[in-house]
């Protein structure tokens, strides 16, 4: 059983509050735990704004903070069988060995919903970073919480955001959540008719796996699982200038049948 | 005379779109304009790879061999007109970010 929707939301809210309270220094000395949903946007914020950080006293937590707030190094920042943080390289060719390594570290995705499903959503959501975001910094982090019975996977970039990408291609919408609806239903910013399915099909696939999907992109935000779907109206201090995607899947996640898999990704 | 290209000898992953572009850079550099692309030992391809492969293939004489069921299924999927259900947002809630 996965934690509630609000636990993911709270992890994002924690990032918002840390940033809102920040002056020149962000004091994390009392922080004892971070989900990737908090840690990764915090790391990007610190890098972008050249903030000083008072690190957590807990050495493990401090180590994670050092990795994500330190000098940008493409490739693996840190990895073992439990936690890879990946700094996504700007050149897509350089991503190939990283993609292979993530798949390998995650046991080919066998406990992440099956090989096909894991490769599918990881590839499609990574492809979106390259296709649309124009990022300076992007990270992927996979964290297993075996005792809690789930995996949290976060993909984040500091690019132009999904709404910003549509606007760049001349598409207007009433608000940023309308842009997210377009993206989910496969309205591609590219010319080819068959493109643009990655986000929507990944959400369908993950909810079919009893997973949770949370996305913030500029002023647009959404949450989806098999039972509950919500768009969020964000206040100014809750905006994320880029795109953050958090996925939680049960661990181990049952493998979908071929029929269920292909039905979910029909597009 | 037909040339043959083995996919795994050109690209290690078929996950991202650019690998299809790279594959076709190799294909276009071949002297023969009739090319057989061998997918044996490719376990899977992503949707993006399959889409880009079909886009790159347009106007060329390229045929495929050695596809396993999963690879074939992904190509079949992206060739089809979209048939998947669109999201119906009428049931979605809209609210402020919970505190």
XYZ file of N, CA and C in Angstrom, chain A residues 27 34 74 82 84 86 88 112 128 145 186 199 261:
39
model
N 19.360 26.787 5.872
C 19.770 26.010 7.046
C 19.057 24.655 7.045
N 15.109 13.420 3.675
C 14.571 14.045 2.473
C 14.082 12.971 1.519
N 28.420 15.491 -14.818
C 27.508 14.640 -15.577
C 27.784 13.172 -15.278
N 21.095 0.887 -3.795
C 19.912 1.522 -3.226
C 19.607 2.888 -3.834
N 20.786 5.634 -6.826
C 21.556 6.418 -7.786
C 20.974 7.827 -7.940
N 21.501 10.698 -10.690
C 22.125 10.869 -11.992
C 21.999 12.315 -12.424
N 21.914 14.385 -15.480
C 21.633 14.053 -16.883
C 22.547 14.878 -17.784
N 10.021 -3.408 -10.683
C 9.492 -2.054 -10.884
C 8.320 -2.088 -11.870
N 11.460 13.193 -23.000
C 10.791 14.496 -22.899
C 11.749 15.581 -22.402
N 12.441 2.311 -0.956
C 12.083 2.274 0.472
C 11.457 0.905 0.717
N -1.514 14.165 -25.654
C -0.657 13.922 -26.814
C -0.629 15.008 -27.843
N 4.040 11.390 -22.165
C 3.558 11.744 -20.835
C 2.253 11.017 -20.504
N -0.102 -4.004 -20.647
C 0.963 -3.069 -21.009
C 0.640 -2.356 -22.326
